Amino acid sequence: MKEQLDLLQQKALSEIEDTHSVKELQQLNVTYLGRKGSLTNVLRGMGQLSKEERPVIGQLANQVRAAIEKAMEVKQATLEQIELEKQLEKETIDITLPGRPVNIGGAHILTSIIEEIEDIFIGLGYEVREGPEVETDYFNFEALNLPKGHPARDMQDTFYITNELLMRTHTSPVQARTMQALEGNRPVRMICPGKVYRRDNDDATHSHQFTQIEGLYVDKNVRMSDLKGTLNTFAKKIFGEEREIRLRPSFFPFTEPSVEMDISCKVCSGQGCSVCKKTGWIEILGAGMVHPKVLTMAGYDPDVYTGFAFGMGPDRIAMLKYGIDDIRHFYKNDIRFLKQFHNA
Ligand code: DAH
């Protein structure tokens, strides 16, 4: 039995020495020292020993157990150390690697230009208002003196949702909405930026969805010269002090008289080139004195109040200001295009 125990110890110690993982070691623990393990197995034969032999073998068995446990402890510590080192090696941070670039976003060019225009008008005492993109036929047309049957209501031009609901074709309905909200007895000085929709086929200068900014100033004694002064200030602030403006007679159902404003061409300084189609001037916006019918419908007495209104397209303004040749660039979300304007 003594030989059996010696043999067992030898075998256990050499197997412990050969293990490569903590898991294998745990397995050996079960194999040799467990309740059904080799040592227990050997000790089952104790019953056949003489009285004198029993304590000797018992003591030896304890020594064998202690030796195996000790060897396992030492091996476990070694294995754990090796595993820790391996892990540390794997997780080392290579501080010489180049960093991953962090992409920083920025405002969309149209957002920037709208904010720039807002700032100019806020400086002139205007407030910024909003209106719904899904609009009623009444506010989009009727309240702006575009009665039923007017060509602008054509199915060709307007996205209708129902007979009475449509995607607004311009920001002008916010004129009537604002005046109604102020109940005909307070001055109005507001601009309204927003998206508008038309049934256009998209090309370099047309988009079925684009942006507009509406302006409205209603008070006692508002005159055409106030409109001209305001637009002149605006044009110089946005395009540069050296730019000239001119007003041309035009027609809009909601203003009378109506004008279109041109600015002198920056490319040729008014000499005539391909950008301004040889005229020296570039059309920027429509404007005019608010039609008495529009004032009346919105609850303002045209004998007491007068006003002017204007509407412009930030898309077009951004195109002219930055030399962008295709309106579709604004809506394609190509980051290579957009990021050129992040500091604009
Ligand atoms: N609503 C017009 C359009 O979409 C633009 C416009 C012209 C607005 C004259 C105005 C204005 O307020 O007075 O073409």
XYZ file of C-alpha atoms and ligand atoms in Angstrom:
358
model
C 0.000 0.000 0.000
C 2.901 2.259 0.728
C 4.154 1.699 -2.795
C 0.686 2.444 -4.124
C 0.681 5.769 -2.267
C 4.208 6.648 -3.382
C 3.286 5.842 -6.945
C 0.135 7.919 -6.699
C 2.074 10.893 -5.369
C 4.664 10.612 -8.087
C 2.084 10.379 -10.815
C 0.015 13.248 -9.409
C 3.017 15.540 -9.052
C 4.217 14.876 -12.580
C 0.736 15.423 -14.028
C 0.379 18.649 -12.043
C 3.689 19.773 -13.459
C 2.407 19.110 -16.987
C -0.843 21.095 -16.744
C -1.242 24.180 -18.847
C -4.372 25.763 -17.414
C -6.193 26.366 -14.161
C -9.077 24.364 -15.578
C -6.914 21.270 -16.152
C -5.571 21.664 -12.637
C -9.062 21.675 -11.178
C -9.765 18.491 -13.112
C -6.667 16.843 -11.543
C -7.848 17.909 -8.115
C -11.046 15.940 -8.657
C -9.192 12.972 -10.125
C -6.734 12.590 -7.225
C -8.274 14.180 -4.158
C -12.014 14.113 -4.875
C -14.505 11.923 -3.022
C -14.283 9.319 -5.746
C -10.658 10.138 -6.523
C -7.531 7.939 -6.590
C -6.422 8.663 -3.019
C -9.798 7.751 -1.549
C -9.692 4.662 -3.671
C -6.356 3.554 -2.204
C -7.448 4.313 1.346
C -10.429 1.979 0.938
C -7.931 -0.867 1.411
C -6.995 0.361 4.932
C -9.454 -2.125 6.433
C -7.229 -5.018 5.501
C -4.183 -3.582 7.276
C -2.922 -4.597 10.675
C -3.420 -2.338 13.678
C 0.230 -1.338 13.630
C 0.296 -0.553 9.939
C -2.843 1.556 9.897
C -1.521 4.733 11.637
C 1.680 4.593 9.601
C -0.215 4.365 6.330
C -2.740 6.933 7.567
C 0.046 9.386 8.252
C 1.620 8.658 4.902
C -1.725 9.229 3.153
C -2.007 12.619 4.863
C 1.493 13.504 3.705
C 0.660 12.457 0.174
C -2.530 14.575 0.234
C -0.612 17.553 1.648
C 2.118 17.181 -0.972
C -0.385 17.055 -3.807
C -2.339 20.036 -2.444
C 0.848 22.040 -2.043
C 1.975 21.215 -5.592
C -1.433 22.254 -6.887
C -1.347 25.532 -4.997
C 2.093 26.388 -6.335
C 1.105 25.398 -9.863
C -2.137 27.366 -9.657
C -0.283 30.516 -8.664
C 2.157 30.034 -11.554
C -0.629 29.439 -14.066
C -2.593 32.455 -12.868
C 0.464 34.609 -13.208
C 1.047 33.369 -16.766
C -2.585 33.965 -17.699
C -2.470 37.484 -16.270
C 0.658 38.279 -18.233
C -0.896 36.968 -21.425
C -3.958 39.107 -20.867
C -1.902 42.202 -20.150
C 0.094 41.607 -23.285
C -3.085 41.278 -25.348
C -4.580 44.431 -23.910
C -1.592 46.664 -24.257
C -2.428 50.036 -25.754
C -0.148 51.015 -28.573
C 0.203 54.725 -28.010
C 2.059 55.140 -31.293
C -1.086 54.249 -33.340
C -2.682 57.258 -35.055
C -6.008 58.272 -33.473
C -9.367 57.686 -35.135
C -10.714 60.933 -36.615
C -13.778 62.329 -34.833
C -16.254 63.775 -37.337
C -17.637 67.068 -36.154
C -20.974 68.094 -37.621
C -22.100 71.571 -38.545
C -25.197 73.441 -39.601
C -26.554 72.776 -43.092
C -25.727 75.627 -45.473
C -29.424 76.521 -45.812
C -29.812 76.634 -42.030
C -26.803 78.958 -41.829
C -28.101 81.308 -44.517
C -31.588 81.388 -42.961
C -30.072 82.224 -39.574
C -27.979 84.954 -41.164
C -31.097 86.486 -42.763
C -33.027 86.124 -39.493
C -30.275 88.000 -37.670
C -30.468 90.891 -40.127
C -34.224 91.267 -39.681
C -34.161 90.710 -35.924
C -31.716 93.642 -35.911
C -34.376 95.690 -37.719
C -36.979 94.857 -35.055
C -38.702 91.888 -36.726
C -39.844 88.773 -34.892
C -39.462 85.265 -36.333
C -42.675 83.292 -36.795
C -43.579 79.869 -38.098
C -46.515 78.385 -39.951
C -47.659 74.885 -40.916
C -46.292 73.150 -44.015
C -49.615 71.376 -44.519
C -51.820 74.385 -45.152
C -55.453 75.056 -45.895
C -56.554 76.240 -49.306
C -57.920 79.310 -47.520
C -54.607 80.548 -46.081
C -52.413 79.458 -48.992
C -54.634 81.087 -51.642
C -57.952 82.669 -50.689
C -56.683 84.949 -47.892
C -53.945 86.155 -50.267
C -56.388 87.312 -52.896
C -55.912 84.213 -55.017
C -59.567 83.283 -55.494
C -60.858 79.958 -56.776
C -59.958 79.496 -60.428
C -56.651 81.368 -60.148
C -53.978 79.648 -62.253
C -51.630 79.336 -59.256
C -54.058 76.795 -57.806
C -53.525 74.512 -60.738
C -53.042 70.829 -59.906
C -49.872 71.128 -61.990
C -48.270 73.434 -59.447
C -49.625 72.335 -56.096
C -49.442 69.128 -54.080
C -53.033 68.747 -52.915
C -53.793 66.437 -49.986
C -57.562 66.893 -50.080
C -59.700 69.541 -51.794
C -59.087 71.869 -48.877
C -55.613 70.788 -47.673
C -52.324 71.126 -49.527
C -48.557 71.404 -49.067
C -47.997 75.154 -48.889
C -46.598 76.524 -52.140
C -45.082 79.572 -50.440
C -44.602 81.071 -46.963
C -47.074 83.892 -47.708
C -49.955 82.198 -45.788
C -48.087 83.103 -42.599
C -48.844 86.776 -43.438
C -52.574 86.145 -43.046
C -52.086 83.821 -40.060
C -49.999 86.427 -38.209
C -52.385 89.303 -38.901
C -55.372 87.198 -37.781
C -53.558 86.258 -34.580
C -52.931 89.942 -33.812
C -56.630 90.703 -34.338
C -56.372 93.727 -36.575
C -55.245 96.232 -34.015
C -51.522 95.762 -33.492
C -48.566 96.535 -35.771
C -46.914 93.506 -37.391
C -43.240 93.111 -38.044
C -42.363 89.516 -38.744
C -40.367 87.186 -40.933
C -41.181 83.530 -41.454
C -38.633 81.032 -42.783
C -39.736 77.556 -43.808
C -40.073 74.791 -46.353
C -42.417 75.084 -49.334
C -43.506 72.577 -51.981
C -44.268 72.742 -55.704
C -45.036 70.114 -58.299
C -41.910 70.920 -60.272
C -39.658 68.482 -62.057
C -36.329 68.711 -60.293
C -33.469 70.187 -62.296
C -30.525 72.518 -61.664
C -32.806 75.438 -60.750
C -36.030 73.700 -59.641
C -36.764 71.512 -56.659
C -40.153 70.156 -55.583
C -39.221 71.252 -52.074
C -37.232 74.347 -51.246
C -37.111 77.134 -48.666
C -38.578 80.612 -48.503
C -38.520 83.518 -46.102
C -41.569 85.705 -45.910
C -41.525 89.229 -44.493
C -44.410 91.412 -43.400
C -44.532 94.899 -41.939
C -47.931 96.421 -41.191
C -48.469 99.650 -39.258
C -49.894 103.122 -39.682
C -48.091 105.088 -42.422
C -45.944 102.304 -43.826
C -44.832 103.440 -47.274
C -43.151 102.061 -50.360
C -39.986 103.998 -49.453
C -39.851 101.991 -46.190
C -39.904 98.816 -48.266
C -37.107 100.061 -50.480
C -34.968 101.127 -47.521
C -35.480 97.812 -45.762
C -34.623 95.742 -48.839
C -31.594 97.882 -49.597
C -30.262 97.384 -46.060
C -30.899 93.663 -46.295
C -29.220 93.258 -49.712
C -26.080 95.093 -48.639
C -25.798 93.144 -45.402
C -26.119 89.768 -47.082
C -24.298 90.368 -50.402
C -21.900 93.196 -49.506
C -21.931 96.985 -49.279
C -20.887 97.469 -52.891
C -24.047 95.828 -54.289
C -26.782 98.009 -55.804
C -30.473 97.154 -55.842
C -33.239 98.041 -58.246
C -36.989 97.503 -58.050
C -38.901 96.496 -61.171
C -42.693 96.641 -61.480
C -44.243 93.209 -61.249
C -47.474 91.494 -60.296
C -48.531 89.420 -57.284
C -52.196 89.022 -56.345
C -51.485 89.844 -52.690
C -49.566 93.100 -53.200
C -50.387 96.321 -55.009
C -48.195 97.758 -56.334
C -45.860 94.793 -56.689
C -42.145 94.759 -57.444
C -39.283 92.410 -58.021
C -35.913 93.279 -56.580
C -32.667 92.731 -58.455
C -29.127 93.111 -57.164
C -26.211 94.131 -59.305
C -24.239 91.146 -60.562
C -21.152 90.450 -58.487
C -19.394 88.483 -61.206
C -19.321 91.308 -63.794
C -20.107 94.309 -61.525
C -23.069 95.176 -63.741
C -21.228 94.891 -67.086
C -23.216 91.847 -68.227
C -22.085 88.233 -68.156
C -23.483 84.698 -68.371
C -24.466 84.601 -64.681
C -26.733 87.654 -65.039
C -27.715 86.744 -68.605
C -26.006 89.884 -69.919
C -28.303 92.219 -67.972
C -25.966 93.150 -65.129
C -28.748 92.363 -62.658
C -29.910 89.258 -60.782
C -33.445 88.788 -59.499
C -33.585 88.107 -55.771
C -37.110 88.468 -54.422
C -40.702 89.569 -54.873
C -42.305 92.279 -52.765
C -44.948 94.966 -52.679
C -47.467 96.919 -50.646
C -49.959 94.571 -48.973
C -53.165 94.498 -51.036
C -56.090 96.231 -49.231
C -58.177 93.071 -49.734
C -55.546 90.987 -47.917
C -55.523 93.455 -45.014
C -59.320 93.458 -44.854
C -59.640 89.671 -44.935
C -57.136 89.425 -42.069
C -59.086 91.959 -40.002
C -56.970 95.097 -40.570
C -58.657 98.298 -41.759
C -56.804 99.390 -44.953
C -57.826 102.993 -44.311
C -55.868 102.948 -41.048
C -53.124 100.407 -41.695
C -50.781 99.925 -44.630
C -47.927 97.511 -45.002
C -45.350 95.865 -47.176
C -44.476 92.249 -47.723
C -41.642 90.389 -49.380
C -40.734 86.806 -50.152
C -37.334 85.384 -50.971
C -35.676 82.016 -51.527
C -32.694 81.190 -49.294
C -31.720 78.417 -51.739
C -31.275 80.974 -54.496
C -29.540 83.426 -52.201
C -27.078 80.746 -51.043
C -26.479 79.719 -54.671
C -25.604 83.294 -55.645
C -23.588 84.014 -52.543
C -21.426 80.888 -52.802
C -21.516 80.223 -56.549
C -23.454 76.935 -56.263
C -24.712 75.886 -59.683
C -27.325 73.247 -58.822
C -30.139 73.523 -56.263
C -30.209 69.723 -55.887
C -26.881 69.839 -54.013
C -28.765 71.185 -50.980
C -30.949 68.103 -50.732
C -28.591 65.263 -51.637
C -26.840 65.284 -48.263
C -23.456 64.610 -49.794
C -21.100 65.317 -46.927
C -18.345 66.441 -49.337
C -20.602 69.284 -50.468
C -22.066 70.136 -47.070
C -18.835 70.269 -45.117
C -17.431 73.030 -47.307
C -19.884 75.379 -45.588
C -19.455 74.313 -41.985
C -17.731 77.554 -41.154
C -19.835 79.698 -43.471
N -45.138 84.196 -52.477
C -44.375 84.596 -53.635
C -43.839 83.384 -54.348
O -43.800 82.340 -53.782
C -43.238 85.486 -53.243
C -43.695 86.812 -52.758
C -43.842 87.867 -53.662
C -44.007 87.017 -51.429
C -44.264 89.097 -53.227
C -44.424 88.265 -50.999
C -44.557 89.292 -51.924
O -44.717 88.502 -49.721
O -44.969 90.497 -51.482
O -43.464 83.480 -55.489
